Amino acid sequence: MPLNNQIKPVNPVVEVDEGAANDTSAIDMGPLPNQVGFMLRLAQLAVFQDFIQVYGTVDIRPAQHSALTVIERNPGIRQCDVGAVLSIKRTNIVPLIDSLEKRGLVKRRQTAADRRARSLFLTDKGRKLMGILDQLRLQHERRVLDLIGEKGRERLLEALSRLTGIVD
Amino acid sequence: MPLNNQIKPVNPVVEVDEGAANDTSAIDMGPLPNQVGFMLRLAQLAVFQDFIQVYGTVDIRPAQHSALTVIERNPGIRQCDVGAVLSIKRTNIVPLIDSLEKRGLVKRRQTAADRRARSLFLTDKGRKLMGILDQLRLQHERRVLDLIGEKGRERLLEALSRLTGIVD
DNA sequence: TATTGTTATACTCTATAACTATA
DNA sequence: TATAGTTATAGAGTATAACAATA
Protein backbone atom coordinates (compact mmCIF):
# COMPACT_ATOMS: atom_id res chain seq x y z
CA MET A 1 0.00 0.00 0.00
CA PRO A 2 1.40 3.43 -0.91
CA LEU A 3 2.02 6.04 1.74
CA ASN A 4 1.10 9.10 -0.29
CA ASN A 5 0.07 12.13 1.70
CA GLN A 6 -2.04 14.57 -0.22
CA ILE A 7 -2.58 17.80 1.65
CA LYS A 8 -6.02 18.74 2.89
CA PRO A 9 -7.01 21.72 5.01
CA VAL A 10 -8.57 21.17 8.42
CA ASN A 11 -10.85 23.49 10.30
CA PRO A 12 -10.22 24.16 14.00
CA VAL A 13 -12.31 21.83 16.14
CA VAL A 14 -13.81 24.62 18.18
CA GLU A 15 -13.27 28.28 18.56
CA VAL A 16 -9.85 27.90 20.04
CA ASP A 17 -9.98 31.37 21.48
CA GLU A 18 -12.53 33.99 22.28
CA GLY A 19 -11.81 36.42 19.51
CA ALA A 20 -9.11 35.27 17.10
CA ALA A 21 -10.82 36.44 13.93
CA ASN A 22 -7.76 35.58 11.90
CA ASP A 23 -7.41 33.86 8.55
CA THR A 24 -5.79 30.52 9.27
CA SER A 25 -6.91 28.88 5.99
CA ALA A 26 -3.61 29.79 4.31
CA ILE A 27 -1.55 27.91 6.89
CA ASP A 28 0.21 24.83 5.51
CA MET A 29 -0.38 21.88 7.82
CA GLY A 30 1.75 19.46 5.83
CA PRO A 31 0.96 15.81 6.47
CA LEU A 32 -1.06 16.48 9.64
CA PRO A 33 -4.55 16.32 8.06
CA ASN A 34 -3.68 12.91 6.68
CA GLN A 35 -2.19 11.63 9.89
CA VAL A 36 -4.53 9.27 11.70
CA GLY A 37 -3.25 10.11 15.19
CA PHE A 38 -3.67 13.84 14.70
CA MET A 39 -7.17 13.53 13.27
CA LEU A 40 -8.14 11.09 16.01
CA ARG A 41 -7.25 13.75 18.57
CA LEU A 42 -9.31 16.44 16.82
CA ALA A 43 -12.30 14.11 16.44
CA GLN A 44 -12.15 12.90 20.04
CA LEU A 45 -11.83 16.48 21.28
CA ALA A 46 -14.94 17.45 19.32
CA VAL A 47 -17.03 14.37 20.17
CA PHE A 48 -16.10 14.49 23.87
CA GLN A 49 -16.96 18.17 23.94
CA ASP A 50 -20.40 17.38 22.57
CA PHE A 51 -20.72 14.55 25.08
CA ILE A 52 -19.76 16.76 28.02
CA GLN A 53 -22.17 19.42 26.84
CA VAL A 54 -25.09 16.98 26.44
CA TYR A 55 -24.36 15.24 29.77
CA GLY A 56 -23.69 18.58 31.45
CA THR A 57 -27.19 18.69 32.93
CA VAL A 58 -26.36 15.64 35.09
CA ASP A 59 -22.62 16.46 35.45
CA ILE A 60 -21.37 13.11 34.14
CA ARG A 61 -18.07 12.75 32.28
CA PRO A 62 -17.28 10.14 29.60
CA ALA A 63 -15.18 8.01 31.96
CA GLN A 64 -17.91 8.05 34.61
CA HIS A 65 -20.52 7.11 32.01
CA SER A 66 -18.62 4.06 30.79
CA ALA A 67 -17.92 2.88 34.34
CA LEU A 68 -21.62 3.21 35.26
CA THR A 69 -22.59 1.33 32.09
CA VAL A 70 -20.29 -1.60 32.83
CA ILE A 71 -21.36 -1.80 36.48
CA GLU A 72 -25.04 -1.67 35.51
CA ARG A 73 -24.64 -4.52 33.03
CA ASN A 74 -22.42 -6.60 35.33
CA PRO A 75 -23.60 -6.22 38.92
CA GLY A 76 -20.91 -7.27 41.38
CA ILE A 77 -18.07 -6.78 38.88
CA ARG A 78 -14.67 -6.23 40.47
CA GLN A 79 -12.87 -2.90 40.14
CA CYS A 80 -9.92 -4.30 38.24
CA ASP A 81 -12.23 -5.89 35.66
CA VAL A 82 -13.92 -2.54 35.10
CA GLY A 83 -10.48 -1.14 34.50
CA ALA A 84 -9.57 -3.97 32.14
CA VAL A 85 -12.50 -3.48 29.77
CA LEU A 86 -12.21 0.34 29.85
CA SER A 87 -8.40 0.34 29.50
CA ILE A 88 -8.02 2.27 32.74
CA LYS A 89 -5.25 1.26 35.09
CA ARG A 90 -6.12 -0.31 38.43
CA THR A 91 -4.64 2.66 40.23
CA ASN A 92 -6.71 5.21 38.29
CA ILE A 93 -9.97 3.35 38.77
CA VAL A 94 -9.95 4.16 42.49
CA PRO A 95 -10.67 7.92 42.29
CA LEU A 96 -13.13 7.27 39.44
CA ILE A 97 -15.21 4.88 41.55
CA ASP A 98 -14.70 7.20 44.53
CA SER A 99 -16.41 10.02 42.66
CA LEU A 100 -19.37 7.79 41.80
CA GLU A 101 -19.60 6.45 45.36
CA LYS A 102 -19.48 9.94 46.88
CA ARG A 103 -22.43 10.92 44.71
CA GLY A 104 -24.32 7.85 45.89
CA LEU A 105 -24.51 6.26 42.43
CA VAL A 106 -22.32 3.21 43.14
CA LYS A 107 -21.53 1.14 46.22
CA ARG A 108 -18.52 -1.05 46.96
CA ARG A 109 -19.02 -4.38 48.76
CA GLN A 110 -16.66 -7.04 50.03
CA THR A 111 -16.87 -10.35 48.20
CA ALA A 112 -17.04 -13.72 49.95
CA ALA A 113 -15.09 -15.60 47.29
CA ASP A 114 -12.06 -13.31 47.25
CA ARG A 115 -11.68 -11.06 50.23
CA ARG A 116 -9.18 -8.86 48.43
CA ALA A 117 -11.68 -7.86 45.77
CA ARG A 118 -14.40 -5.20 45.91
CA SER A 119 -17.67 -5.90 44.10
CA LEU A 120 -19.40 -2.93 42.54
CA PHE A 121 -23.15 -2.30 42.33
CA LEU A 122 -25.38 0.55 41.27
CA THR A 123 -27.48 2.10 44.02
CA ASP A 124 -31.17 2.83 43.47
CA LYS A 125 -30.12 6.39 42.70
CA GLY A 126 -27.56 5.06 40.24
CA ARG A 127 -30.11 2.86 38.48
CA LYS A 128 -32.50 5.78 38.25
CA LEU A 129 -29.80 7.97 36.73
CA MET A 130 -29.07 5.36 34.04
CA GLY A 131 -32.55 5.93 32.61
CA ILE A 132 -31.70 9.56 32.05
CA LEU A 133 -28.24 8.75 30.72
CA ASP A 134 -29.78 6.42 28.12
CA GLN A 135 -31.83 9.31 26.79
CA LEU A 136 -28.82 11.62 26.69
CA ARG A 137 -26.76 8.93 24.98
CA LEU A 138 -29.29 8.60 22.16
CA GLN A 139 -29.33 12.38 21.83
CA HIS A 140 -25.53 12.49 21.60
CA GLU A 141 -25.26 9.53 19.22
CA ARG A 142 -27.94 11.06 17.01
CA ARG A 143 -25.71 14.09 16.41
CA VAL A 144 -22.83 11.79 15.52
CA LEU A 145 -25.06 9.88 13.08
CA ASP A 146 -26.23 13.08 11.43
CA LEU A 147 -22.61 13.89 10.60
CA ILE A 148 -21.36 10.56 9.27
CA GLY A 149 -24.45 8.45 8.56
CA GLU A 150 -25.20 4.86 9.54
CA LYS A 151 -22.85 3.31 6.99
CA GLY A 152 -20.10 5.77 7.86
CA ARG A 153 -20.53 4.99 11.54
CA GLU A 154 -20.23 1.24 10.95
CA ARG A 155 -17.08 1.70 8.90
CA LEU A 156 -15.66 4.09 11.46
CA LEU A 157 -16.24 1.68 14.35
CA GLU A 158 -14.68 -1.11 12.31
CA ALA A 159 -11.54 0.95 11.66
CA LEU A 160 -11.31 2.17 15.27
CA SER A 161 -11.64 -1.40 16.49
CA ARG A 162 -8.78 -2.51 14.26
CA LEU A 163 -6.60 0.39 15.44
CA THR A 164 -6.84 -0.76 19.04
CA GLY A 165 -4.75 -3.71 17.92
CA ILE A 166 -1.75 -1.54 16.99
CA VAL A 167 -0.23 -2.26 20.38
CA ASP A 168 0.10 -5.62 22.03
CA MET B 1 -31.19 6.52 10.11
CA PRO B 2 -31.82 3.91 12.78
CA LEU B 3 -30.00 3.99 16.07
CA ASN B 4 -29.69 0.27 16.61
CA ASN B 5 -26.89 -0.87 18.83
CA GLN B 6 -25.78 -4.41 18.33
CA ILE B 7 -23.37 -5.58 20.96
CA LYS B 8 -19.80 -6.40 20.07
CA PRO B 9 -16.95 -7.37 22.38
CA VAL B 10 -13.88 -5.16 22.60
CA ASN B 11 -10.39 -6.18 23.60
CA PRO B 12 -8.43 -4.05 26.04
CA VAL B 13 -6.21 -1.58 24.20
CA VAL B 14 -3.10 -2.63 26.04
CA GLU B 15 -2.25 -4.76 28.97
CA VAL B 16 -3.99 -2.57 31.45
CA ASP B 17 -2.07 -4.09 34.31
CA GLU B 18 1.06 -6.10 34.82
CA GLY B 19 -0.46 -9.48 35.56
CA ALA B 20 -4.26 -9.53 35.41
CA ALA B 21 -4.63 -12.92 33.81
CA ASN B 22 -8.38 -12.74 34.17
CA ASP B 23 -11.17 -13.64 31.74
CA THR B 24 -12.89 -10.39 30.83
CA SER B 25 -14.46 -11.71 27.63
CA ALA B 26 -17.70 -12.54 29.46
CA ILE B 27 -18.22 -8.94 30.61
CA ASP B 28 -21.20 -7.19 29.03
CA MET B 29 -20.16 -3.77 27.76
CA GLY B 30 -23.63 -2.80 26.57
CA PRO B 31 -23.65 -0.02 23.97
CA LEU B 32 -20.04 1.02 24.62
CA PRO B 33 -18.41 -0.88 21.70
CA ASN B 34 -20.86 0.85 19.35
CA GLN B 35 -20.37 4.28 20.85
CA VAL B 36 -18.16 6.48 18.69
CA GLY B 37 -16.79 8.54 21.58
CA PHE B 38 -15.74 5.48 23.57
CA MET B 39 -14.08 3.80 20.60
CA LEU B 40 -12.37 7.04 19.62
CA ARG B 41 -10.76 7.10 23.06
CA LEU B 42 -9.53 3.50 22.80
CA ALA B 43 -8.18 4.05 19.28
CA GLN B 44 -6.45 7.30 20.18
CA LEU B 45 -4.96 5.71 23.29
CA ALA B 46 -3.53 2.88 21.17
CA VAL B 47 -2.32 5.02 18.25
CA PHE B 48 -0.72 7.61 20.54
CA GLN B 49 0.96 4.85 22.47
CA ASP B 50 2.49 3.56 19.24
CA PHE B 51 3.46 7.12 18.30
CA ILE B 52 5.14 7.76 21.64
CA GLN B 53 6.98 4.46 21.41
CA VAL B 54 8.23 5.11 17.86
CA TYR B 55 9.22 8.72 18.64
CA GLY B 56 10.68 7.66 21.98
CA THR B 57 14.20 7.61 20.59
CA VAL B 58 14.05 11.40 20.06
CA ASP B 59 11.72 12.08 23.03
CA ILE B 60 9.07 13.92 21.02
CA ARG B 61 5.36 13.85 21.96
CA PRO B 62 2.44 14.13 19.51
CA ALA B 63 1.70 17.75 20.45
CA GLN B 64 5.35 18.71 20.01
CA HIS B 65 5.48 16.96 16.66
CA SER B 66 2.47 18.81 15.27
CA ALA B 67 3.77 22.16 16.51
CA LEU B 68 7.16 21.53 14.90
CA THR B 69 5.46 20.49 11.65
CA VAL B 70 3.38 23.66 11.45
CA ILE B 71 6.34 25.91 12.31
CA GLU B 72 8.54 24.18 9.73
CA ARG B 73 5.93 24.66 7.00
CA ASN B 74 5.11 28.22 8.00
CA PRO B 75 8.27 30.01 9.13
CA GLY B 76 7.43 33.09 11.20
CA ILE B 77 3.95 31.88 12.12
CA ARG B 78 2.50 33.47 15.26
CA GLN B 79 1.90 31.43 18.40
CA CYS B 80 -1.85 31.97 18.41
CA ASP B 81 -2.11 30.75 14.82
CA VAL B 82 -0.25 27.56 15.72
CA GLY B 83 -2.82 27.12 18.47
CA ALA B 84 -5.70 27.80 16.09
CA VAL B 85 -4.79 25.09 13.57
CA LEU B 86 -3.92 22.57 16.29
CA SER B 87 -6.97 23.36 18.45
CA ILE B 88 -4.78 24.26 21.39
CA LYS B 89 -5.70 27.29 23.45
CA ARG B 90 -3.47 30.35 23.42
CA THR B 91 -2.68 29.84 27.08
CA ASN B 92 -1.59 26.23 26.62
CA ILE B 93 0.64 26.93 23.64
CA VAL B 94 3.08 28.83 25.86
CA PRO B 95 4.55 25.86 27.79
CA LEU B 96 4.48 23.75 24.60
CA ILE B 97 6.66 26.25 22.71
CA ASP B 98 8.72 26.75 25.88
CA SER B 99 9.65 23.06 25.84
CA LEU B 100 10.73 23.24 22.20
CA GLU B 101 12.68 26.46 22.76
CA LYS B 102 14.49 25.06 25.81
CA ARG B 103 15.62 22.13 23.68
CA GLY B 104 16.91 24.53 21.05
CA LEU B 105 14.51 23.33 18.35
CA VAL B 106 12.47 26.53 17.99
CA LYS B 107 13.16 30.21 18.49
CA ARG B 108 10.78 33.07 19.21
CA ARG B 109 11.29 36.44 17.51
CA GLN B 110 9.58 39.79 17.76
CA THR B 111 7.69 40.81 14.63
CA ALA B 112 7.95 44.27 13.10
CA ALA B 113 4.37 44.36 11.85
CA ASP B 114 2.67 43.54 15.18
CA ARG B 115 4.82 44.05 18.22
CA ARG B 116 2.47 42.01 20.40
CA ALA B 117 3.04 38.88 18.38
CA ARG B 118 5.91 36.39 18.53
CA SER B 119 7.06 34.81 15.28
CA LEU B 120 8.22 31.22 15.47
CA PHE B 121 11.07 29.62 13.52
CA LEU B 122 12.91 26.33 13.55
CA THR B 123 16.56 26.48 14.52
CA ASP B 124 19.16 24.58 12.51
CA LYS B 125 18.91 21.87 15.12
CA GLY B 126 15.13 21.87 14.72
CA ARG B 127 15.36 21.56 10.94
CA LYS B 128 17.82 18.73 11.28
CA LEU B 129 15.48 16.91 13.68
CA MET B 130 12.59 17.16 11.21
CA GLY B 131 14.47 14.88 8.84
CA ILE B 132 14.52 12.18 11.49
CA LEU B 133 10.90 12.83 12.45
CA ASP B 134 9.83 12.33 8.83
CA GLN B 135 11.36 8.86 8.88
CA LEU B 136 9.69 8.01 12.19
CA ARG B 137 6.38 9.34 10.90
CA LEU B 138 6.46 7.00 7.89
CA GLN B 139 7.34 4.14 10.21
CA HIS B 140 4.40 4.95 12.48
CA GLU B 141 1.94 5.50 9.63
CA ARG B 142 3.02 2.24 8.05
CA ARG B 143 1.81 0.34 11.12
CA VAL B 144 -1.50 2.16 10.94
CA LEU B 145 -1.84 1.28 7.25
CA ASP B 146 -1.08 -2.37 7.91
CA LEU B 147 -4.05 -2.47 10.27
CA ILE B 148 -6.73 -0.68 8.24
CA GLY B 149 -5.42 -0.52 4.66
CA GLU B 150 -5.28 2.44 2.28
CA LYS B 151 -8.99 2.50 1.56
CA GLY B 152 -9.85 2.11 5.23
CA ARG B 153 -7.51 4.97 6.10
CA GLU B 154 -9.12 7.28 3.56
CA ARG B 155 -12.60 6.49 4.84
CA LEU B 156 -11.44 6.88 8.42
CA LEU B 157 -9.90 10.31 7.77
CA GLU B 158 -13.08 11.35 5.98
CA ALA B 159 -15.25 10.35 8.96
CA LEU B 160 -12.90 11.94 11.51
CA SER B 161 -12.89 15.16 9.51
CA ARG B 162 -16.68 15.23 9.53
CA LEU B 163 -16.80 14.59 13.27
CA THR B 164 -14.75 17.69 13.99
CA GLY B 165 -17.81 19.60 12.82
CA ILE B 166 -20.01 18.29 15.64
CA VAL B 167 -19.28 21.44 17.61
CA ASP B 168 -19.40 24.97 16.31
C1' DT C 1 -12.09 47.95 22.88
C1' DA C 2 -9.89 43.91 21.11
C1' DT C 3 -5.90 40.96 20.51
C1' DT C 4 -1.20 38.58 21.79
C1' DG C 5 1.44 36.63 24.92
C1' DT C 6 1.87 35.52 29.57
C1' DT C 7 1.19 33.88 34.53
C1' DA C 8 -1.36 31.53 37.93
C1' DT C 9 -4.31 27.98 38.84
C1' DA C 10 -7.33 23.84 38.75
C1' DC C 11 -9.18 19.63 37.12
C1' DT C 12 -9.01 15.38 34.43
C1' DC C 13 -6.45 11.68 32.56
C1' DT C 14 -2.55 8.82 32.56
C1' DA C 15 1.72 6.77 34.63
C1' DT C 16 5.12 4.55 38.19
C1' DA C 17 6.35 2.99 42.74
C1' DA C 18 5.27 1.13 46.95
C1' DC C 19 2.24 -0.40 50.60
C1' DT C 20 -1.68 -3.85 52.72
C1' DA C 21 -4.27 -7.73 52.72
C1' DT C 22 -5.27 -11.47 50.85
C1' DA C 23 -4.67 -15.69 47.49
C1' DT D 1 4.87 -15.31 44.56
C1' DA D 2 1.09 -13.12 42.55
C1' DT D 3 -3.18 -10.41 42.70
C1' DA D 4 -6.73 -6.53 44.33
C1' DG D 5 -7.19 -2.41 46.19
C1' DT D 6 -5.04 1.59 47.82
C1' DT D 7 -1.99 5.77 48.55
C1' DA D 8 1.27 9.05 47.03
C1' DT D 9 3.06 11.35 43.36
C1' DA D 10 4.24 13.18 38.83
C1' DG D 11 3.43 14.55 34.17
C1' DA D 12 0.51 15.59 30.27
C1' DG D 13 -3.60 17.94 28.39
C1' DT D 14 -7.24 21.05 28.88
C1' DA D 15 -9.86 24.89 31.14
C1' DT D 16 -10.79 29.82 33.19
C1' DA D 17 -9.41 34.32 35.01
C1' DA D 18 -6.56 38.15 34.98
C1' DC D 19 -2.65 41.02 33.64
C1' DA D 20 0.73 43.89 30.46
C1' DA D 21 1.80 45.46 26.06
C1' DT D 22 0.09 46.67 21.82
C1' DA D 23 -3.39 47.26 18.06
Short mmCIF file of C-alpha atoms in Angstrom, two decimals, chain A residues 58-162:
data_model
loop_
_atom_site.label_atom_id
_atom_site.label_comp_id
_atom_site.label_asym_id
_atom_site.label_seq_id
_atom_site.Cartn_x
_atom_site.Cartn_y
_atom_site.Cartn_z
CA VAL A 58 -26.36 15.64 35.09
CA ASP A 59 -22.62 16.46 35.45
CA ILE A 60 -21.37 13.11 34.14
CA ARG A 61 -18.07 12.75 32.28
CA PRO A 62 -17.28 10.14 29.60
CA ALA A 63 -15.18 8.01 31.96
CA GLN A 64 -17.91 8.05 34.61
CA HIS A 65 -20.52 7.11 32.01
CA SER A 66 -18.62 4.06 30.79
CA ALA A 67 -17.92 2.88 34.34
CA LEU A 68 -21.62 3.21 35.26
CA THR A 69 -22.59 1.33 32.09
CA VAL A 70 -20.29 -1.60 32.83
CA ILE A 71 -21.36 -1.80 36.48
CA GLU A 72 -25.04 -1.67 35.51
CA ARG A 73 -24.64 -4.52 33.03
CA ASN A 74 -22.42 -6.60 35.33
CA PRO A 75 -23.60 -6.22 38.92
CA GLY A 76 -20.91 -7.27 41.38
CA ILE A 77 -18.07 -6.78 38.88
CA ARG A 78 -14.67 -6.23 40.47
CA GLN A 79 -12.87 -2.90 40.14
CA CYS A 80 -9.92 -4.30 38.24
CA ASP A 81 -12.23 -5.89 35.66
CA VAL A 82 -13.92 -2.54 35.10
CA GLY A 83 -10.48 -1.14 34.50
CA ALA A 84 -9.57 -3.97 32.14
CA VAL A 85 -12.50 -3.48 29.77
CA LEU A 86 -12.21 0.34 29.85
CA SER A 87 -8.40 0.34 29.50
CA ILE A 88 -8.02 2.27 32.74
CA LYS A 89 -5.25 1.26 35.09
CA ARG A 90 -6.12 -0.31 38.43
CA THR A 91 -4.64 2.66 40.23
CA ASN A 92 -6.71 5.21 38.29
CA ILE A 93 -9.97 3.35 38.77
CA VAL A 94 -9.95 4.16 42.49
CA PRO A 95 -10.67 7.92 42.29
CA LEU A 96 -13.13 7.27 39.44
CA ILE A 97 -15.21 4.88 41.55
CA ASP A 98 -14.70 7.20 44.53
CA SER A 99 -16.41 10.02 42.66
CA LEU A 100 -19.37 7.79 41.80
CA GLU A 101 -19.60 6.45 45.36
CA LYS A 102 -19.48 9.94 46.88
CA ARG A 103 -22.43 10.92 44.71
CA GLY A 104 -24.32 7.85 45.89
CA LEU A 105 -24.51 6.26 42.43
CA VAL A 106 -22.32 3.21 43.14
CA LYS A 107 -21.53 1.14 46.22
CA ARG A 108 -18.52 -1.05 46.96
CA ARG A 109 -19.02 -4.38 48.76
CA GLN A 110 -16.66 -7.04 50.03
CA THR A 111 -16.87 -10.35 48.20
CA ALA A 112 -17.04 -13.72 49.95
CA ALA A 113 -15.09 -15.60 47.29
CA ASP A 114 -12.06 -13.31 47.25
CA ARG A 115 -11.68 -11.06 50.23
CA ARG A 116 -9.18 -8.86 48.43
CA ALA A 117 -11.68 -7.86 45.77
CA ARG A 118 -14.40 -5.20 45.91
CA SER A 119 -17.67 -5.90 44.10
CA LEU A 120 -19.40 -2.93 42.54
CA PHE A 121 -23.15 -2.30 42.33
CA LEU A 122 -25.38 0.55 41.27
CA THR A 123 -27.48 2.10 44.02
CA ASP A 124 -31.17 2.83 43.47
CA LYS A 125 -30.12 6.39 42.70
CA GLY A 126 -27.56 5.06 40.24
CA ARG A 127 -30.11 2.86 38.48
CA LYS A 128 -32.50 5.78 38.25
CA LEU A 129 -29.80 7.97 36.73
CA MET A 130 -29.07 5.36 34.04
CA GLY A 131 -32.55 5.93 32.61
CA ILE A 132 -31.70 9.56 32.05
CA LEU A 133 -28.24 8.75 30.72
CA ASP A 134 -29.78 6.42 28.12
CA GLN A 135 -31.83 9.31 26.79
CA LEU A 136 -28.82 11.62 26.69
CA ARG A 137 -26.76 8.93 24.98
CA LEU A 138 -29.29 8.60 22.16
CA GLN A 139 -29.33 12.38 21.83
CA HIS A 140 -25.53 12.49 21.60
CA GLU A 141 -25.26 9.53 19.22
CA ARG A 142 -27.94 11.06 17.01
CA ARG A 143 -25.71 14.09 16.41
CA VAL A 144 -22.83 11.79 15.52
CA LEU A 145 -25.06 9.88 13.08
CA ASP A 146 -26.23 13.08 11.43
CA LEU A 147 -22.61 13.89 10.60
CA ILE A 148 -21.36 10.56 9.27
CA GLY A 149 -24.45 8.45 8.56
CA GLU A 150 -25.20 4.86 9.54
CA LYS A 151 -22.85 3.31 6.99
CA GLY A 152 -20.10 5.77 7.86
CA ARG A 153 -20.53 4.99 11.54
CA GLU A 154 -20.23 1.24 10.95
CA ARG A 155 -17.08 1.70 8.90
CA LEU A 156 -15.66 4.09 11.46
CA LEU A 157 -16.24 1.68 14.35
CA GLU A 158 -14.68 -1.11 12.31
CA ALA A 159 -11.54 0.95 11.66
CA LEU A 160 -11.31 2.17 15.27
CA SER A 161 -11.64 -1.40 16.49
CA ARG A 162 -8.78 -2.51 14.26
#
